[in-house]
PDB file of C-alpha atoms in Angstrom:
ATOM      1  CA  UNK A  29     -21.151  10.651  -3.979  1.00  0.00           C
ATOM      2  CA  UNK A  30     -21.518   8.181  -1.086  1.00  0.00           C
ATOM      3  CA  UNK A  31     -19.730   5.196  -2.708  1.00  0.00           C
ATOM      4  CA  UNK A  32     -20.215   2.120  -0.518  1.00  0.00           C
ATOM      5  CA  UNK A  33     -22.195   2.514   2.697  1.00  0.00           C
ATOM      6  CA  UNK A  34     -22.387  -0.119   5.411  1.00  0.00           C
ATOM      7  CA  UNK A  35     -24.857  -0.219   8.278  1.00  0.00           C
ATOM      8  CA  UNK A  36     -24.580  -0.625  11.174  1.00  0.00           C
ATOM      9  CA  UNK A  37     -21.022   0.443  11.968  1.00  0.00           C
ATOM     10  CA  UNK A  38     -20.978  -1.285  15.345  1.00  0.00           C
ATOM     11  CA  UNK A  39     -23.058  -4.046  16.846  1.00  0.00           C
ATOM     12  CA  UNK A  40     -22.879  -6.273  19.893  1.00  0.00           C
ATOM     13  CA  UNK A  41     -24.779  -9.553  19.814  1.00  0.00           C
ATOM     14  CA  UNK A  42     -25.311 -12.403  22.188  1.00  0.00           C
ATOM     15  CA  UNK A  43     -24.565 -15.935  21.039  1.00  0.00           C
ATOM     16  CA  UNK A  44     -27.499 -17.317  19.084  1.00  0.00           C
ATOM     17  CA  UNK A  45     -28.959 -13.962  18.059  1.00  0.00           C
ATOM     18  CA  UNK A  46     -29.447 -13.084  14.430  1.00  0.00           C
ATOM     19  CA  UNK A  47     -28.690  -9.918  12.531  1.00  0.00           C
ATOM     20  CA  UNK A  48     -28.293  -8.473   9.054  1.00  0.00           C
ATOM     21  CA  UNK A  49     -25.576  -6.190   7.754  1.00  0.00           C
ATOM     22  CA  UNK A  50     -26.577  -3.937   4.892  1.00  0.00           C
ATOM     23  CA  UNK A  51     -24.277  -2.790   2.117  1.00  0.00           C
ATOM     24  CA  UNK A  52     -25.445  -0.169  -0.364  1.00  0.00           C
ATOM     25  CA  UNK A  53     -23.526   1.224  -3.337  1.00  0.00           C
ATOM     26  CA  UNK A  54     -24.504   4.085  -5.626  1.00  0.00           C
ATOM     27  CA  UNK A  55     -21.964   3.483  -8.406  1.00  0.00           C
ATOM     28  CA  UNK A  56     -24.046   1.051 -10.450  1.00  0.00           C
ATOM     29  CA  UNK A  57     -21.437  -1.652  -9.851  1.00  0.00           C
ATOM     30  CA  UNK A  58     -22.158  -5.195 -10.944  1.00  0.00           C
ATOM     31  CA  UNK A  59     -19.992  -7.039  -8.429  1.00  0.00           C
ATOM     32  CA  UNK A  60     -20.353  -6.917  -4.673  1.00  0.00           C
ATOM     33  CA  UNK A  61     -18.416  -8.723  -1.958  1.00  0.00           C
ATOM     34  CA  UNK A  62     -18.472  -9.376   1.760  1.00  0.00           C
ATOM     35  CA  UNK A  63     -15.164  -9.877   3.564  1.00  0.00           C
ATOM     36  CA  UNK A  64     -14.237 -10.383   7.164  1.00  0.00           C
ATOM     37  CA  UNK A  65     -10.998  -9.066   8.623  1.00  0.00           C
ATOM     38  CA  UNK A  66      -9.384 -10.719  11.598  1.00  0.00           C
ATOM     39  CA  UNK A  67      -6.004  -9.806  13.141  1.00  0.00           C
ATOM     40  CA  UNK A  68      -3.111 -11.379  11.260  1.00  0.00           C
ATOM     41  CA  UNK A  69      -5.354 -13.018   8.666  1.00  0.00           C
ATOM     42  CA  UNK A  70      -5.934 -10.336   6.100  1.00  0.00           C
ATOM     43  CA  UNK A  71      -9.332 -10.250   4.461  1.00  0.00           C
ATOM     44  CA  UNK A  72     -11.229 -13.439   3.764  1.00  0.00           C
ATOM     45  CA  UNK A  73     -14.064 -13.617   1.261  1.00  0.00           C
ATOM     46  CA  UNK A  74     -17.384 -14.733   2.735  1.00  0.00           C
ATOM     47  CA  UNK A  75     -19.799 -14.424  -0.203  1.00  0.00           C
ATOM     48  CA  UNK A  76     -19.949 -12.436  -3.377  1.00  0.00           C
ATOM     49  CA  UNK A  77     -22.347 -11.511  -6.156  1.00  0.00           C
ATOM     50  CA  UNK A  78     -21.719 -10.881  -9.840  1.00  0.00           C
ATOM     51  CA  UNK A  79     -25.081  -9.258 -10.472  1.00  0.00           C
ATOM     52  CA  UNK A  80     -28.591  -8.684  -9.215  1.00  0.00           C
ATOM     53  CA  UNK A  81     -30.201 -11.926  -8.094  1.00  0.00           C
ATOM     54  CA  UNK A  82     -26.918 -13.875  -7.988  1.00  0.00           C
ATOM     55  CA  UNK A  83     -24.797 -14.979  -5.041  1.00  0.00           C
ATOM     56  CA  UNK A  84     -21.859 -17.342  -4.611  1.00  0.00           C
ATOM     57  CA  UNK A  85     -19.750 -18.724  -1.784  1.00  0.00           C
ATOM     58  CA  UNK A  86     -16.293 -17.477  -0.993  1.00  0.00           C
ATOM     59  CA  UNK A  87     -13.563 -18.889   1.250  1.00  0.00           C
ATOM     60  CA  UNK A  88     -15.447 -18.811   4.570  1.00  0.00           C
ATOM     61  CA  UNK A  89     -19.212 -18.950   3.901  1.00  0.00           C
ATOM     62  CA  UNK A  90     -20.336 -21.161   6.792  1.00  0.00           C
ATOM     63  CA  UNK A  91     -22.690 -19.449   9.240  1.00  0.00           C
ATOM     64  CA  UNK A  92     -23.556 -16.638   6.823  1.00  0.00           C
ATOM     65  CA  UNK A  93     -26.208 -16.058   4.196  1.00  0.00           C
ATOM     66  CA  UNK A  94     -26.512 -13.299   1.625  1.00  0.00           C
ATOM     67  CA  UNK A  95     -29.054 -11.819  -0.717  1.00  0.00           C
ATOM     68  CA  UNK A  96     -28.896  -9.400  -3.629  1.00  0.00           C
ATOM     69  CA  UNK A  97     -32.461  -8.588  -4.518  1.00  0.00           C
ATOM     70  CA  UNK A  98     -31.538  -5.145  -5.833  1.00  0.00           C
ATOM     71  CA  UNK A  99     -28.396  -4.292  -7.756  1.00  0.00           C
ATOM     72  CA  UNK A 100     -27.368  -1.596  -5.307  1.00  0.00           C
ATOM     73  CA  UNK A 101     -27.784  -3.647  -2.117  1.00  0.00           C
ATOM     74  CA  UNK A 102     -25.992  -6.691  -0.764  1.00  0.00           C
ATOM     75  CA  UNK A 103     -27.155  -8.076   2.578  1.00  0.00           C
ATOM     76  CA  UNK A 104     -25.130 -10.323   4.871  1.00  0.00           C
ATOM     77  CA  UNK A 105     -27.069 -12.328   7.440  1.00  0.00           C
ATOM     78  CA  UNK A 106     -26.001 -14.200  10.538  1.00  0.00           C
ATOM     79  CA  UNK A 107     -28.738 -16.630  11.492  1.00  0.00           C
ATOM     80  CA  UNK A 108     -27.295 -17.734  14.841  1.00  0.00           C
ATOM     81  CA  UNK A 109     -24.280 -15.684  15.843  1.00  0.00           C
ATOM     82  CA  UNK A 110     -21.251 -17.359  17.411  1.00  0.00           C
ATOM     83  CA  UNK A 111     -18.237 -15.811  19.171  1.00  0.00           C
ATOM     84  CA  UNK A 112     -16.072 -16.975  16.251  1.00  0.00           C
ATOM     85  CA  UNK A 113     -17.946 -14.474  14.089  1.00  0.00           C
ATOM     86  CA  UNK A 114     -16.584 -11.550  16.082  1.00  0.00           C
ATOM     87  CA  UNK A 115     -14.787  -9.589  13.400  1.00  0.00           C
ATOM     88  CA  UNK A 116     -14.738  -6.486  11.264  1.00  0.00           C
ATOM     89  CA  UNK A 117     -16.833  -6.943   8.142  1.00  0.00           C
ATOM     90  CA  UNK A 118     -16.116  -5.072   4.945  1.00  0.00           C
ATOM     91  CA  UNK A 119     -18.332  -4.768   1.942  1.00  0.00           C
ATOM     92  CA  UNK A 120     -16.789  -3.932  -1.419  1.00  0.00           C
ATOM     93  CA  UNK A 121     -18.038  -3.389  -4.932  1.00  0.00           C
ATOM     94  CA  UNK A 122     -16.537  -3.180  -8.399  1.00  0.00           C
ATOM     95  CA  UNK A 123     -17.652  -2.649 -11.957  1.00  0.00           C
ATOM     96  CA  UNK A 124     -17.433  -5.357 -14.571  1.00  0.00           C
ATOM     97  CA  UNK A 125     -13.788  -5.094 -15.666  1.00  0.00           C
ATOM     98  CA  UNK A 126     -14.545  -5.671 -19.316  1.00  0.00           C
ATOM     99  CA  UNK A 127     -11.716  -5.416 -21.792  1.00  0.00           C
ATOM    100  CA  UNK A 128      -9.540  -3.237 -19.531  1.00  0.00           C
ATOM    101  CA  UNK A 129      -9.178  -6.045 -17.025  1.00  0.00           C
ATOM    102  CA  UNK A 130      -8.912  -3.695 -14.054  1.00  0.00           C
ATOM    103  CA  UNK A 131     -11.352  -4.667 -11.327  1.00  0.00           C
ATOM    104  CA  UNK A 132     -10.599  -2.260  -8.504  1.00  0.00           C
ATOM    105  CA  UNK A 133     -12.562  -2.767  -5.319  1.00  0.00           C
ATOM    106  CA  UNK A 134     -14.235   0.156  -3.560  1.00  0.00           C
ATOM    107  CA  UNK A 135     -14.639  -0.634   0.122  1.00  0.00           C
ATOM    108  CA  UNK A 136     -17.144   0.476   2.692  1.00  0.00           C
ATOM    109  CA  UNK A 137     -16.031   1.829   6.063  1.00  0.00           C
ATOM    110  CA  UNK A 138     -16.498  -1.509   7.814  1.00  0.00           C
ATOM    111  CA  UNK A 139     -18.847  -2.921  10.454  1.00  0.00           C
ATOM    112  CA  UNK A 140     -17.421  -4.068  13.763  1.00  0.00           C
ATOM    113  CA  UNK A 141     -19.372  -6.983  15.175  1.00  0.00           C
ATOM    114  CA  UNK A 142     -18.846  -8.451  18.631  1.00  0.00           C
ATOM    115  CA  UNK A 143     -20.548 -11.683  19.646  1.00  0.00           C
ATOM    116  CA  UNK A 144     -20.581 -12.368  23.369  1.00  0.00           C
TER     117      UNK A 144
ATOM    118  CA  UNK B   5      -7.357 -22.930  -2.897  1.00  0.00           C
ATOM    119  CA  UNK B   6      -5.333 -19.895  -3.866  1.00  0.00           C
ATOM    120  CA  UNK B   7      -2.791 -18.793  -1.261  1.00  0.00           C
ATOM    121  CA  UNK B   8      -1.304 -15.312  -1.005  1.00  0.00           C
ATOM    122  CA  UNK B   9       1.690 -14.800   1.254  1.00  0.00           C
ATOM    123  CA  UNK B  10       3.153 -11.471   2.208  1.00  0.00           C
ATOM    124  CA  UNK B  11       6.390 -10.817   3.977  1.00  0.00           C
ATOM    125  CA  UNK B  12       7.364  -9.347   6.186  1.00  0.00           C
ATOM    126  CA  UNK B  13       4.216  -9.120   8.297  1.00  0.00           C
ATOM    127  CA  UNK B  14       5.669  -6.313  10.394  1.00  0.00           C
ATOM    128  CA  UNK B  15       8.195  -3.746   9.305  1.00  0.00           C
ATOM    129  CA  UNK B  16       9.647  -1.026  11.457  1.00  0.00           C
ATOM    130  CA  UNK B  17      11.959   1.310   9.626  1.00  0.00           C
ATOM    131  CA  UNK B  18      13.620   4.665   9.974  1.00  0.00           C
ATOM    132  CA  UNK B  19      12.636   7.614   7.870  1.00  0.00           C
ATOM    133  CA  UNK B  20      14.791   7.920   4.793  1.00  0.00           C
ATOM    134  CA  UNK B  21      15.443   4.198   4.411  1.00  0.00           C
ATOM    135  CA  UNK B  22      14.413   1.911   1.567  1.00  0.00           C
ATOM    136  CA  UNK B  23      12.645  -1.398   1.852  1.00  0.00           C
ATOM    137  CA  UNK B  24      10.653  -3.942  -0.150  1.00  0.00           C
ATOM    138  CA  UNK B  25       7.497  -5.858   0.696  1.00  0.00           C
ATOM    139  CA  UNK B  26       7.006  -9.176  -1.080  1.00  0.00           C
ATOM    140  CA  UNK B  27       3.795 -10.840  -2.190  1.00  0.00           C
ATOM    141  CA  UNK B  28       3.850 -14.439  -3.407  1.00  0.00           C
ATOM    142  CA  UNK B  29       0.805 -16.260  -4.712  1.00  0.00           C
ATOM    143  CA  UNK B  30       0.096 -19.854  -5.535  1.00  0.00           C
ATOM    144  CA  UNK B  31      -1.781 -19.869  -8.834  1.00  0.00           C
ATOM    145  CA  UNK B  32      -1.497 -18.363 -12.267  1.00  0.00           C
ATOM    146  CA  UNK B  33      -2.884 -14.855 -12.358  1.00  0.00           C
ATOM    147  CA  UNK B  34      -1.901 -11.732 -14.216  1.00  0.00           C
ATOM    148  CA  UNK B  35      -3.956  -9.320 -12.158  1.00  0.00           C
ATOM    149  CA  UNK B  36      -2.674  -8.123  -8.833  1.00  0.00           C
ATOM    150  CA  UNK B  37      -3.650  -5.166  -6.676  1.00  0.00           C
ATOM    151  CA  UNK B  38      -2.107  -3.303  -3.755  1.00  0.00           C
ATOM    152  CA  UNK B  39      -4.219  -1.626  -1.090  1.00  0.00           C
ATOM    153  CA  UNK B  40      -3.433   0.552   1.878  1.00  0.00           C
ATOM    154  CA  UNK B  41      -5.275   0.534   5.208  1.00  0.00           C
ATOM    155  CA  UNK B  42      -4.807   3.145   7.915  1.00  0.00           C
ATOM    156  CA  UNK B  43      -5.617   2.100  11.505  1.00  0.00           C
ATOM    157  CA  UNK B  44      -9.342   1.798  12.071  1.00  0.00           C
ATOM    158  CA  UNK B  45     -10.078   2.746   8.479  1.00  0.00           C
ATOM    159  CA  UNK B  46     -11.124   1.059   5.286  1.00  0.00           C
ATOM    160  CA  UNK B  47      -8.899  -0.044   2.410  1.00  0.00           C
ATOM    161  CA  UNK B  48      -7.990   2.195  -0.484  1.00  0.00           C
ATOM    162  CA  UNK B  49      -6.523   1.184  -3.800  1.00  0.00           C
ATOM    163  CA  UNK B  50      -2.870   1.966  -4.483  1.00  0.00           C
ATOM    164  CA  UNK B  51      -1.837   0.063  -7.594  1.00  0.00           C
ATOM    165  CA  UNK B  52      -3.308  -2.139 -10.281  1.00  0.00           C
ATOM    166  CA  UNK B  53      -0.907  -4.499 -12.074  1.00  0.00           C
ATOM    167  CA  UNK B  54      -2.406  -6.254 -15.070  1.00  0.00           C
ATOM    168  CA  UNK B  55       0.407  -7.961 -16.911  1.00  0.00           C
ATOM    169  CA  UNK B  56       3.790  -9.600 -16.520  1.00  0.00           C
ATOM    170  CA  UNK B  57       6.467  -6.984 -16.047  1.00  0.00           C
ATOM    171  CA  UNK B  58       4.008  -4.260 -15.088  1.00  0.00           C
ATOM    172  CA  UNK B  59       5.503  -1.491 -12.980  1.00  0.00           C
ATOM    173  CA  UNK B  60       3.585   1.352 -11.371  1.00  0.00           C
ATOM    174  CA  UNK B  61       4.933   4.224  -9.287  1.00  0.00           C
ATOM    175  CA  UNK B  62       3.280   6.797  -7.095  1.00  0.00           C
ATOM    176  CA  UNK B  63       5.468   9.057  -5.011  1.00  0.00           C
ATOM    177  CA  UNK B  64       7.782   6.954  -2.835  1.00  0.00           C
ATOM    178  CA  UNK B  65       6.027   3.691  -3.667  1.00  0.00           C
ATOM    179  CA  UNK B  66       6.684   1.461  -6.644  1.00  0.00           C
ATOM    180  CA  UNK B  67       4.944  -1.828  -7.384  1.00  0.00           C
ATOM    181  CA  UNK B  68       5.942  -4.511  -9.857  1.00  0.00           C
ATOM    182  CA  UNK B  69       4.599  -7.844 -11.043  1.00  0.00           C
ATOM    183  CA  UNK B  70       6.375 -10.994 -12.231  1.00  0.00           C
ATOM    184  CA  UNK B  71       3.659 -13.455 -13.204  1.00  0.00           C
ATOM    185  CA  UNK B  72       6.116 -16.233 -14.045  1.00  0.00           C
ATOM    186  CA  UNK B  73       7.571 -16.126 -10.539  1.00  0.00           C
ATOM    187  CA  UNK B  74       4.103 -15.417  -9.098  1.00  0.00           C
ATOM    188  CA  UNK B  75       5.622 -12.508  -7.227  1.00  0.00           C
ATOM    189  CA  UNK B  76       4.789  -8.864  -6.733  1.00  0.00           C
ATOM    190  CA  UNK B  77       6.890  -6.350  -4.857  1.00  0.00           C
ATOM    191  CA  UNK B  78       6.099  -3.030  -3.255  1.00  0.00           C
ATOM    192  CA  UNK B  79       9.231  -0.948  -2.922  1.00  0.00           C
ATOM    193  CA  UNK B  80       9.446   1.980  -0.554  1.00  0.00           C
ATOM    194  CA  UNK B  81      12.016   4.657  -1.296  1.00  0.00           C
ATOM    195  CA  UNK B  82      13.189   7.100   1.386  1.00  0.00           C
ATOM    196  CA  UNK B  83      10.341   6.296   3.745  1.00  0.00           C
ATOM    197  CA  UNK B  84       8.446   9.045   5.538  1.00  0.00           C
ATOM    198  CA  UNK B  85       6.164   8.796   8.566  1.00  0.00           C
ATOM    199  CA  UNK B  86       3.042   9.338   6.440  1.00  0.00           C
ATOM    200  CA  UNK B  87       3.610   5.944   4.825  1.00  0.00           C
ATOM    201  CA  UNK B  88       2.901   4.192   8.147  1.00  0.00           C
ATOM    202  CA  UNK B  89      -0.068   1.893   7.442  1.00  0.00           C
ATOM    203  CA  UNK B  90      -0.892  -1.712   6.641  1.00  0.00           C
ATOM    204  CA  UNK B  91      -0.365  -2.740   3.029  1.00  0.00           C
ATOM    205  CA  UNK B  92      -2.223  -5.611   1.407  1.00  0.00           C
ATOM    206  CA  UNK B  93      -1.721  -7.338  -1.887  1.00  0.00           C
ATOM    207  CA  UNK B  94      -4.672  -9.068  -3.513  1.00  0.00           C
ATOM    208  CA  UNK B  95      -4.806 -11.534  -6.391  1.00  0.00           C
ATOM    209  CA  UNK B  96      -7.734 -11.494  -8.784  1.00  0.00           C
ATOM    210  CA  UNK B  97      -8.796 -15.026  -9.639  1.00  0.00           C
ATOM    211  CA  UNK B  98     -11.818 -14.834 -11.944  1.00  0.00           C
ATOM    212  CA  UNK B  99     -13.127 -11.800 -10.048  1.00  0.00           C
ATOM    213  CA  UNK B 100     -12.698 -13.420  -6.650  1.00  0.00           C
ATOM    214  CA  UNK B 101     -10.048 -11.593  -4.709  1.00  0.00           C
ATOM    215  CA  UNK B 102      -7.630 -13.314  -2.352  1.00  0.00           C
ATOM    216  CA  UNK B 103      -5.750 -11.098   0.062  1.00  0.00           C
ATOM    217  CA  UNK B 104      -2.425 -11.497   1.763  1.00  0.00           C
ATOM    218  CA  UNK B 105      -2.225 -11.146   5.549  1.00  0.00           C
ATOM    219  CA  UNK B 106      -0.945  -7.602   5.244  1.00  0.00           C
ATOM    220  CA  UNK B 107       2.331  -5.885   6.104  1.00  0.00           C
ATOM    221  CA  UNK B 108       2.121  -3.435   8.962  1.00  0.00           C
ATOM    222  CA  UNK B 109       4.616  -0.681   8.272  1.00  0.00           C
ATOM    223  CA  UNK B 110       5.793   1.677  10.985  1.00  0.00           C
ATOM    224  CA  UNK B 111       8.099   4.462   9.876  1.00  0.00           C
ATOM    225  CA  UNK B 112       9.914   6.044  12.771  1.00  0.00           C
ATOM    226  CA  UNK B 113      11.148   9.646  12.690  1.00  0.00           C
TER     227      UNK B 113
END
């Protein structure tokens, strides 16, 4: 059972280049999230999705776009990369908590992006 | 915007000692989670706290939640080196999760 898979794991970009990070989950989860992790700042939510075809902004959405055309995939795009987007990006997914209320996130292994 | 504050941010302790990590948050929520991250790795779930007064324990770690004080604690009993990691609390606000900055724990032999 793969869980949450992120590709690529590492990428170096030049300022102004574009790229897409792919997140795939095989747990039939409804919710998917993209976070960035920077030293001393914890994880900050970029965008999230509560189901196929839906997306919403998080805390730090500027400079990023997302799409969720299929339930199992959540793509994060950088249209014109900037050095400030150098970070480690984590994708996470969770099932609809329902009556139990527990909404535990399952994280991918992370993608380290460097923008020169 | 919801704020989540953890303290301390860094904690260096001797094996066998006890200590507590604090997590304060700025809005009403009765769902709080603790995660662990090893260096260079992803995050894994430790505890789920879903109501006021909830207490969960696993080995040398115990987490509690006081929703009225908007405070969760992670207590470490008789620390061992294997507990060295970064610990994050996260508040669930209508299925959007807000994380604290993390507490980097180093347990020295």
